[in-house]
Short mmCIF file of N, CA, C and O in Angstrom, two decimals:
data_model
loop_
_atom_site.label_atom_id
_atom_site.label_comp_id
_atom_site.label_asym_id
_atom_site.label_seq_id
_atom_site.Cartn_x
_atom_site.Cartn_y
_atom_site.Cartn_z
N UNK V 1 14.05 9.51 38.91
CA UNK V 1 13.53 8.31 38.33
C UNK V 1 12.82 8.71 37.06
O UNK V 1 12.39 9.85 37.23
N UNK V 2 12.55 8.29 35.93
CA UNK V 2 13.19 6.72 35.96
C UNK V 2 14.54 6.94 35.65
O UNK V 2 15.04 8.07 35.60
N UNK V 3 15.40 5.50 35.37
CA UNK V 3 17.06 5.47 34.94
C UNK V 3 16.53 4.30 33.82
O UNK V 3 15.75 3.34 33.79
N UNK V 4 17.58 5.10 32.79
CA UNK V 4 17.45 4.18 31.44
C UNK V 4 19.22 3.78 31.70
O UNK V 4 20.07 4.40 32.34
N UNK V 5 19.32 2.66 31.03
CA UNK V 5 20.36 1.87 30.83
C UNK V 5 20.80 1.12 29.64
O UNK V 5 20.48 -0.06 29.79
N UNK V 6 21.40 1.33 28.53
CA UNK V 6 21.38 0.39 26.95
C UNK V 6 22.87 0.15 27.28
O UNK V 6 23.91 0.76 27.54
N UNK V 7 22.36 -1.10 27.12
CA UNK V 7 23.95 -1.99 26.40
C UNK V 7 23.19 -2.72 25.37
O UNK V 7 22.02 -3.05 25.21
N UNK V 8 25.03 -2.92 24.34
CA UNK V 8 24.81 -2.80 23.16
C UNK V 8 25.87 -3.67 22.70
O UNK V 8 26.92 -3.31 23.23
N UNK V 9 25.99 -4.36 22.16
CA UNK V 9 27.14 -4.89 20.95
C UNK V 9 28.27 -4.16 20.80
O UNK V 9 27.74 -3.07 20.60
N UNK V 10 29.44 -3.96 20.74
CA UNK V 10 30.00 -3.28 20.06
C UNK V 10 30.35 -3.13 18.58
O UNK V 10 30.70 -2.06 18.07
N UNK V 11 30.22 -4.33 17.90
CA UNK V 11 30.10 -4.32 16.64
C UNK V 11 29.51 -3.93 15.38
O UNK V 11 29.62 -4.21 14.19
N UNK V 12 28.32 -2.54 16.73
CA UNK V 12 27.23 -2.12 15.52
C UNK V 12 27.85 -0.74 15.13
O UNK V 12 27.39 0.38 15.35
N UNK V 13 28.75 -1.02 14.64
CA UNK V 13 29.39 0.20 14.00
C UNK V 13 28.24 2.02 14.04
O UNK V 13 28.41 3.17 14.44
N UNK V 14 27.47 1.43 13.56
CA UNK V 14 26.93 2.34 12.99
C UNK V 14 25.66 3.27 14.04
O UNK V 14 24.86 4.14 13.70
N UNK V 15 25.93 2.59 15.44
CA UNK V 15 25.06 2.83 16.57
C UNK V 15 25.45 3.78 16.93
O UNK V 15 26.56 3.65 17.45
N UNK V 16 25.02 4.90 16.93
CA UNK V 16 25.29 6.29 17.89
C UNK V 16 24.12 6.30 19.15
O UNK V 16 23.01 6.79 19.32
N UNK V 17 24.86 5.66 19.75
CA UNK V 17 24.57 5.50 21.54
C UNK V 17 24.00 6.70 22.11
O UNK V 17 22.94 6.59 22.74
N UNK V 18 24.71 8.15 21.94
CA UNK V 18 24.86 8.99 22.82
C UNK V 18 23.41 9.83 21.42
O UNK V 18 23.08 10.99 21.69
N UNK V 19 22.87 9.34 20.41
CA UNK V 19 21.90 10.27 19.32
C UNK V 19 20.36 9.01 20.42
O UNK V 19 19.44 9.30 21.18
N UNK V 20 20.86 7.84 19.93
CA UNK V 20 19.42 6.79 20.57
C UNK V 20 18.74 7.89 22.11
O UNK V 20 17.66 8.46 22.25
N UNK V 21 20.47 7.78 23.41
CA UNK V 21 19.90 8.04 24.41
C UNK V 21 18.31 9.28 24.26
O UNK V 21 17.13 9.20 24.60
N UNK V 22 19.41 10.65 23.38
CA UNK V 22 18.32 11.34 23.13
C UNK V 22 17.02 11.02 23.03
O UNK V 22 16.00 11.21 23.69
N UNK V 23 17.47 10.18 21.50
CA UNK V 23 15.60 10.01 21.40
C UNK V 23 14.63 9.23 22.46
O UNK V 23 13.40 9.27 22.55
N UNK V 24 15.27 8.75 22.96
CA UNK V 24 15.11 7.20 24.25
C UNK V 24 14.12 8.22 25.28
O UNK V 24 12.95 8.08 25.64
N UNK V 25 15.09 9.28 25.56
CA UNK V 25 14.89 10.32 26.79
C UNK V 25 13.69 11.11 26.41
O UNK V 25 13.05 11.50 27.39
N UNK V 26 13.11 11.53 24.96
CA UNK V 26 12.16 12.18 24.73
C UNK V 26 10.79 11.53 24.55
O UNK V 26 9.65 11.94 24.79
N UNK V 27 11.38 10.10 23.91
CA UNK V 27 10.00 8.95 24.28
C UNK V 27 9.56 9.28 25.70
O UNK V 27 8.34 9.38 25.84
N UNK V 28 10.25 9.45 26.68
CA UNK V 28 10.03 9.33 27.89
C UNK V 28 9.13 10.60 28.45
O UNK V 28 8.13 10.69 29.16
N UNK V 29 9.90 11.43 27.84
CA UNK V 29 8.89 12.91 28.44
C UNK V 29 7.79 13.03 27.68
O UNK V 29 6.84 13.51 28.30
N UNK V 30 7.63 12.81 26.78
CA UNK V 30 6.71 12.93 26.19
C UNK V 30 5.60 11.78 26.39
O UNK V 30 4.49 12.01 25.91
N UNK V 31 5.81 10.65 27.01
CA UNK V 31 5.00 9.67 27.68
C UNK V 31 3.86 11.01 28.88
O UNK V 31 2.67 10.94 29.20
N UNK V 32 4.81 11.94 29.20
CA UNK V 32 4.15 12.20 30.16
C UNK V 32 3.97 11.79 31.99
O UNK V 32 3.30 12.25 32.91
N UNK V 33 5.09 10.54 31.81
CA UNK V 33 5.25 9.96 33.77
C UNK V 33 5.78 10.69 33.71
O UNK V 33 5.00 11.64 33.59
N UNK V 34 7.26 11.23 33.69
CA UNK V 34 8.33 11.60 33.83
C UNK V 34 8.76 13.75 33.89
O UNK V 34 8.74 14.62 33.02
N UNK V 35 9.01 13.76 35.09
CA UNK V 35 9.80 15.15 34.85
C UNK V 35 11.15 15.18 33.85
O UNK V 35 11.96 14.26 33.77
N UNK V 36 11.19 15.88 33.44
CA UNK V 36 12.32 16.52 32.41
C UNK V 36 13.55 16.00 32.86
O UNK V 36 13.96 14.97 32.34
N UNK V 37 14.47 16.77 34.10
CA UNK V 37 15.46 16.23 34.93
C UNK V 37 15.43 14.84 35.82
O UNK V 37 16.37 14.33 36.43
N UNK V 38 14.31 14.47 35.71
CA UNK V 38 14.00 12.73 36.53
C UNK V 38 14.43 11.84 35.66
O UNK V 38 14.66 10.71 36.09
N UNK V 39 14.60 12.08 34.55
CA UNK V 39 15.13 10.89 33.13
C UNK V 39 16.63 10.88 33.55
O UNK V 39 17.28 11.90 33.34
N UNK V 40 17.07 10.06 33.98
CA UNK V 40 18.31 9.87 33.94
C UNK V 40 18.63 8.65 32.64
O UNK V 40 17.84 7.73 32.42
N UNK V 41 19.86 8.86 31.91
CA UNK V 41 20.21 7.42 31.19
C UNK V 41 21.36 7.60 30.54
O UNK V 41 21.64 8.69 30.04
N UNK V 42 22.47 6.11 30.44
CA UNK V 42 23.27 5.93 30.42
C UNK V 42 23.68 4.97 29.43
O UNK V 42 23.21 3.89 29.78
N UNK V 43 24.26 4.86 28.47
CA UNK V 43 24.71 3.46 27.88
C UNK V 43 26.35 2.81 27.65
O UNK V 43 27.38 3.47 27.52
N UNK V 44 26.23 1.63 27.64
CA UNK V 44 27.20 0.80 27.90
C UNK V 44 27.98 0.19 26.50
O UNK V 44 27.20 0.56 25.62
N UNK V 45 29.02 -0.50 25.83
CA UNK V 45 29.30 -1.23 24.76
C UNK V 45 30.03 -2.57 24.96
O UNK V 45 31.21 -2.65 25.30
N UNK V 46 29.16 -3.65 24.72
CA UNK V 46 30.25 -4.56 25.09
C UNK V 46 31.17 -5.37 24.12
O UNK V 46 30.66 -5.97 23.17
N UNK V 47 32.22 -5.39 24.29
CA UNK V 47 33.10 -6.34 23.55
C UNK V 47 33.38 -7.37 23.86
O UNK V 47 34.24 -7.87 23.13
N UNK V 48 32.82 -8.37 25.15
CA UNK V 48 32.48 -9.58 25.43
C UNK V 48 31.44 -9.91 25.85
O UNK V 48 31.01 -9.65 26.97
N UNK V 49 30.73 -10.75 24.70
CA UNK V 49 29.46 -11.47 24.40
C UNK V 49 28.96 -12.09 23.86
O UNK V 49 29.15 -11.82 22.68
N UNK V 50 28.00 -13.31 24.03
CA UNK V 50 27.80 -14.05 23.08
C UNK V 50 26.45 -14.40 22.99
O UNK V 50 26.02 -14.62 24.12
N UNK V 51 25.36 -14.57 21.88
CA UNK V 51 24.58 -14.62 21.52
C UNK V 51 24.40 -16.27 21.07
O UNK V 51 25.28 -16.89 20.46
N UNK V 52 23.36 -16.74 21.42
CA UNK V 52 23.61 -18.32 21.65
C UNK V 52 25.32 -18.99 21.91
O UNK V 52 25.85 -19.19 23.00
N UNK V 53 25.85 -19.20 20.68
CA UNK V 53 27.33 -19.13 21.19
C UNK V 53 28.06 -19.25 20.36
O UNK V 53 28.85 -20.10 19.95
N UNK V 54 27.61 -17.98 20.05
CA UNK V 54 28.57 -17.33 18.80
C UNK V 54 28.29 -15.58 18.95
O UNK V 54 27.37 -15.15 19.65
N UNK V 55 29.20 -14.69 18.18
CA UNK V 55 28.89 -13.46 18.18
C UNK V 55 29.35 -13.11 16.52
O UNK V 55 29.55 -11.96 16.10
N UNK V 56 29.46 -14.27 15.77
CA UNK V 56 29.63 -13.60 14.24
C UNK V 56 28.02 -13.68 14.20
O UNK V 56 27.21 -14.34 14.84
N UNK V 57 27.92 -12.68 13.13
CA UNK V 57 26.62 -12.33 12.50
C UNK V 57 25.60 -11.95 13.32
O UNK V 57 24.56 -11.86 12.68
N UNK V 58 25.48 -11.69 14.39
CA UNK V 58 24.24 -11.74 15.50
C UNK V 58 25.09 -10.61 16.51
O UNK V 58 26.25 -10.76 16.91
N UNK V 59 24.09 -9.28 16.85
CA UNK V 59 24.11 -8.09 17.90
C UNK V 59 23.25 -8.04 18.68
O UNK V 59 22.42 -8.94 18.76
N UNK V 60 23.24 -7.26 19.25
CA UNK V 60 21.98 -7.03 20.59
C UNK V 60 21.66 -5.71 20.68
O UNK V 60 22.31 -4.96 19.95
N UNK V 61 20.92 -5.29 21.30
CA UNK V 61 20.69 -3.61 21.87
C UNK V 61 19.48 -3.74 22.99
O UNK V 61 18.29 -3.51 22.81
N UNK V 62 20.24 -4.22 24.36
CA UNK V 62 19.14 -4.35 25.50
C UNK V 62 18.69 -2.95 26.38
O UNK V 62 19.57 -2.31 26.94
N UNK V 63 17.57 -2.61 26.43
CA UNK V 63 17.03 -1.66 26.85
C UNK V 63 16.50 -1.68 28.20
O UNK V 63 15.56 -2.47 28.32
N UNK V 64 16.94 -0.83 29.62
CA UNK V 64 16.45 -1.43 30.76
C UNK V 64 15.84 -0.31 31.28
O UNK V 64 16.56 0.68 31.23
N UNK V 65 14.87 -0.15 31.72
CA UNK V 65 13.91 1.18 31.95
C UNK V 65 13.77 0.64 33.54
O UNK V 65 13.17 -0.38 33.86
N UNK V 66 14.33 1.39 34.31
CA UNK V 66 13.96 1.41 35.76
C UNK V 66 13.30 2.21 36.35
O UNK V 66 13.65 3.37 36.55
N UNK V 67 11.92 1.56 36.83
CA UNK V 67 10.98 2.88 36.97
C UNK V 67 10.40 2.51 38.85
O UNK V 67 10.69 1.41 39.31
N UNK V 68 9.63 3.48 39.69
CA UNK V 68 9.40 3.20 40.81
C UNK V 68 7.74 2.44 41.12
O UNK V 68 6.68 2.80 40.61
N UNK V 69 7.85 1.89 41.59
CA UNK V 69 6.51 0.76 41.97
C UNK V 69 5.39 1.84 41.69
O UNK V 69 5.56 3.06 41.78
N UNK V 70 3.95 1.05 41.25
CA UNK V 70 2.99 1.78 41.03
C UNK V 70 2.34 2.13 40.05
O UNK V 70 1.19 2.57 40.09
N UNK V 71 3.09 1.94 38.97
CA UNK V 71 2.68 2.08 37.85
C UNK V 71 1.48 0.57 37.06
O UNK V 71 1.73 -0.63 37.21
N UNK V 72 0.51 1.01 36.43
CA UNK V 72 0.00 -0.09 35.92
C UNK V 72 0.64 -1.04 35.09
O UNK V 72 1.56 -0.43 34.54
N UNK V 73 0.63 -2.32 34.68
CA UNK V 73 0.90 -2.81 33.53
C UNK V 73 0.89 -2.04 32.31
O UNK V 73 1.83 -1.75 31.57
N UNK V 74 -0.52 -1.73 32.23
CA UNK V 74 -0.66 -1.17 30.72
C UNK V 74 -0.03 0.44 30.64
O UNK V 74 -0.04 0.95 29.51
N UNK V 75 0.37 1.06 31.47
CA UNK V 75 1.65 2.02 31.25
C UNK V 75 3.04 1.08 30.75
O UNK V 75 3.71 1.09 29.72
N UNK V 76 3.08 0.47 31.71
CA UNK V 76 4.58 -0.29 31.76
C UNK V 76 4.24 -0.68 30.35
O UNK V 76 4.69 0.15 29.56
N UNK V 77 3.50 -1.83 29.66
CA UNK V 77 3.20 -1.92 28.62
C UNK V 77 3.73 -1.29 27.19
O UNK V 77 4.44 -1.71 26.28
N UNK V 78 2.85 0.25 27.53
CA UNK V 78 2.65 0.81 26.78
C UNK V 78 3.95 1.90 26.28
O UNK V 78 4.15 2.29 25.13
N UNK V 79 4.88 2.29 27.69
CA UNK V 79 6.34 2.63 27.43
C UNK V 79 7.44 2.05 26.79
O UNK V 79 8.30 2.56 26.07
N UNK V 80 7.18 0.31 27.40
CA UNK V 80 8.11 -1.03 26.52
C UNK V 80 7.66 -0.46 25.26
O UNK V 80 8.29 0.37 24.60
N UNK V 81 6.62 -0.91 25.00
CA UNK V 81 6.24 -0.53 22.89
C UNK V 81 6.87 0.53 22.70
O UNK V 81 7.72 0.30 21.84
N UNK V 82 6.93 1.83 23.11
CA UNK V 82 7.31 3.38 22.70
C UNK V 82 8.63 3.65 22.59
O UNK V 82 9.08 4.54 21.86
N UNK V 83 9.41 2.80 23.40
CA UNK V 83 10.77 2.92 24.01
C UNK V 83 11.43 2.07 22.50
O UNK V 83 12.32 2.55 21.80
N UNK V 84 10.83 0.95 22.29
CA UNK V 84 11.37 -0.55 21.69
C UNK V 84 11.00 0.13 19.92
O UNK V 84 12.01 0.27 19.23
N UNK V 85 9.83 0.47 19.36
CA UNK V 85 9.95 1.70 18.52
C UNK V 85 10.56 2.41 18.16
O UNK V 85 10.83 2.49 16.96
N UNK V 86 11.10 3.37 19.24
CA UNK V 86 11.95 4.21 19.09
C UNK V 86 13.22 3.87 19.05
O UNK V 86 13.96 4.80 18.73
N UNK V 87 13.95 2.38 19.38
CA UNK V 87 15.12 2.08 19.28
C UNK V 87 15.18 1.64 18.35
O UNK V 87 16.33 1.36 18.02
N UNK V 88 13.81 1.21 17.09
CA UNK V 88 14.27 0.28 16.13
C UNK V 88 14.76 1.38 14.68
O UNK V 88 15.39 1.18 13.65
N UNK V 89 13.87 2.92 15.47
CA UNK V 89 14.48 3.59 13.91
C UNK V 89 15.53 4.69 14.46
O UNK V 89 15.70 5.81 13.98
N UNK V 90 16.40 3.96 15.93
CA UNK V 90 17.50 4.99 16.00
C UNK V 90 18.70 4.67 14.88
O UNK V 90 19.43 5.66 14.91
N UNK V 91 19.16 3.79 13.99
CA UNK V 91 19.90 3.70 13.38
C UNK V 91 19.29 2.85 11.78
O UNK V 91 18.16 2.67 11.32
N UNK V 92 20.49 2.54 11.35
CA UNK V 92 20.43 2.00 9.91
C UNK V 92 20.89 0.54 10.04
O UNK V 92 21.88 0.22 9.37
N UNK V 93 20.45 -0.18 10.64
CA UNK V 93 21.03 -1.42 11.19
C UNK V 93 21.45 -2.12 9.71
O UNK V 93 20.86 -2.23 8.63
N UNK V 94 22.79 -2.56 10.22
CA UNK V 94 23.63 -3.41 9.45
C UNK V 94 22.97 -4.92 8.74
O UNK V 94 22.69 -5.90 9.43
N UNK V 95 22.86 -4.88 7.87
CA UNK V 95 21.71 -5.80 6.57
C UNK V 95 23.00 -7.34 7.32
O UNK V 95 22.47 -8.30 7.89
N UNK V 96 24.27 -7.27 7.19
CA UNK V 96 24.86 -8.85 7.59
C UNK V 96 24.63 -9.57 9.01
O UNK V 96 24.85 -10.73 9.36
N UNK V 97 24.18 -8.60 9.60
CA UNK V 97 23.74 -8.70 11.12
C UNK V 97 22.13 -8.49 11.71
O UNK V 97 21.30 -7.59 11.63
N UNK V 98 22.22 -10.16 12.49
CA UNK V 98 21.38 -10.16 13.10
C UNK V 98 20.97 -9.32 14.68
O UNK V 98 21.38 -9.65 15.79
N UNK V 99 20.24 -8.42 14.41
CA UNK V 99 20.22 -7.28 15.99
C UNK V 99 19.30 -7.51 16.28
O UNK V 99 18.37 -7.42 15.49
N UNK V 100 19.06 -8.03 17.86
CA UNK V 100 17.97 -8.08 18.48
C UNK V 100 18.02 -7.29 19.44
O UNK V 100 18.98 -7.15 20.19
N UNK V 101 16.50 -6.43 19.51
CA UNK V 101 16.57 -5.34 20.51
C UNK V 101 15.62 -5.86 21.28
O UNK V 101 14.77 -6.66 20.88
N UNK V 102 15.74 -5.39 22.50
CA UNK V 102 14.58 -5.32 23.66
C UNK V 102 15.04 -4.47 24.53
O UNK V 102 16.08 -3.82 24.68
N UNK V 103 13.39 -4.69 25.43
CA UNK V 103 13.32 -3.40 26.35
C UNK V 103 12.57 -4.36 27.61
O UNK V 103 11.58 -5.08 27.60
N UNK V 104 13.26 -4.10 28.38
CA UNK V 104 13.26 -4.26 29.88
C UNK V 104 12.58 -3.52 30.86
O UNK V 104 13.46 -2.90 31.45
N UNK V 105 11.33 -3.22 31.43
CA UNK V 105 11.17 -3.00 32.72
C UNK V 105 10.87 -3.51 34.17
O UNK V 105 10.09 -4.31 34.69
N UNK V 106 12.10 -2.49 34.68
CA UNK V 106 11.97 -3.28 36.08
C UNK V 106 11.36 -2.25 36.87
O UNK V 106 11.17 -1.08 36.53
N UNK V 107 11.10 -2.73 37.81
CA UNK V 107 10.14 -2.09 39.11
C UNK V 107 11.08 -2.17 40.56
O UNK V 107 11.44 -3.12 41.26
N UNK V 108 11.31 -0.64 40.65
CA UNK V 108 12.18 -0.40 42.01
C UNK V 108 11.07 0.03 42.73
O UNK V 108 10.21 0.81 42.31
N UNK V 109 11.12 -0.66 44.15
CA UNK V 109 10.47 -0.58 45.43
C UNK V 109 10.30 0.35 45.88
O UNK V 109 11.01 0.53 46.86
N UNK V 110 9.42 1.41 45.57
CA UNK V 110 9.19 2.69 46.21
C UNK V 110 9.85 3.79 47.87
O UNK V 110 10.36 4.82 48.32
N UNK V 111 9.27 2.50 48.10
CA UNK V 111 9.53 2.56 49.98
C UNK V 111 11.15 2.29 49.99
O UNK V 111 11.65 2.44 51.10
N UNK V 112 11.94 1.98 49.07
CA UNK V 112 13.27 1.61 49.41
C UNK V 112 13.94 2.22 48.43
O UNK V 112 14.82 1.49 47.98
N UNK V 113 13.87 3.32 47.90
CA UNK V 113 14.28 4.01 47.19
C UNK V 113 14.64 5.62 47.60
O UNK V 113 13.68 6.35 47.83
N UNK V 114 15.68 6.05 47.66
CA UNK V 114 16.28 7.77 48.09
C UNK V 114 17.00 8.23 46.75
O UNK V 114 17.65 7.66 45.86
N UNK V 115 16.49 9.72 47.06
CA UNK V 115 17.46 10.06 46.11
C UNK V 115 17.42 11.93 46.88
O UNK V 115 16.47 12.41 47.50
N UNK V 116 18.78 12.64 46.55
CA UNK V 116 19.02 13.40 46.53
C UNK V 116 19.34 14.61 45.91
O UNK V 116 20.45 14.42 45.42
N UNK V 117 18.95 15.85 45.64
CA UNK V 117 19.54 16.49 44.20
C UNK V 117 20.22 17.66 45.31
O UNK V 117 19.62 18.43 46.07
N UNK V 118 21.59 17.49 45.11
CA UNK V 118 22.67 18.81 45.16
C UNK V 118 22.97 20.30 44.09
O UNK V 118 23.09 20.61 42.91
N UNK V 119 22.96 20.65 44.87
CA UNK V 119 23.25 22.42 43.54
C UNK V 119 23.59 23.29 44.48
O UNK V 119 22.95 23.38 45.53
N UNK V 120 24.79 24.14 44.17
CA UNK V 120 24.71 24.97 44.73
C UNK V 120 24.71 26.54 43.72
O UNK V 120 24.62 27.64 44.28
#
C-alpha cells in the first residue's frame, strides 16, 4: 500500500505516463507514509470519453491514491496537494486543450485488506 492509479485522455499527446508515474511515486516516498516497495502504481489511457459531452478541446488526468484506513485528513489533505502539484508540472500541457487534473483519495478498510509478497 498505497496503489496509485492515473487515467488519462488519450489525446494528450505529449503525456509521458510511464515519466509522471515516477515522479507521482517519489512525491510519495518522500511524503514519508510510505515504504519504497509499498508504492505500487499503474496508469491507464482512454480513448472513450467524454467530458460534459464533448471530448474536442477538453482532457482529463484523474489521479486515484489508494491508501489504508487511519490516516488523518490533514495527511490525506496534504498528499492530494503534493500528488496534484506534481502532476501539474509532469508535462507541457497542450495550450488548445482544456486538461483537468485531479487527485482522488480513497480509504481501503484496514481490517479487510491482505496482501502477500512472493520471492524466491
Amino acid at each position: 500500500m498505497p496503489h496509485l492509479s492515473l487515467e488519462y485522455s488519450d489525446q494528450l499527446s505529449g503525456f509521458d505516463a510511464a515519466a509522471a508515474l515516477l515522479t507521482l511515486n517519489r512525491v510519495l516516498l518522500a511524503s514519508g507514509e510510505f515504504e519504497e516497495l509499498d508504492i505500487k502504481s499503474r496508469a491507464i489511457a482512454f480513448s472513450s470519453y467524454l467530458i460534459g459531452t464533448q471530448t474536442q478541446g477538453h482532457a482529463f488526468v484523474h489521479l486515484k491514491l489508494a491508501l489504508l484506513s487511519g490516516r488523518s485528513a490533514a495527511i490525506k489533505h496534504q498528499l492530494s496537494e503534493q500528488l496534484l502539484q506534481a502532476l501539474q508540472q509532469t508535462c507541457v500541457w497542450p495550450p488548445a486543450i482544456q486538461v483537468q487534473l485531479c487527485v482522488e483519495i480513497i480509504e481501503i478498510e484496514r481490517a479487510s485488506y491482505s496482501k502477500v509478497t512472493i520471492s524466491n
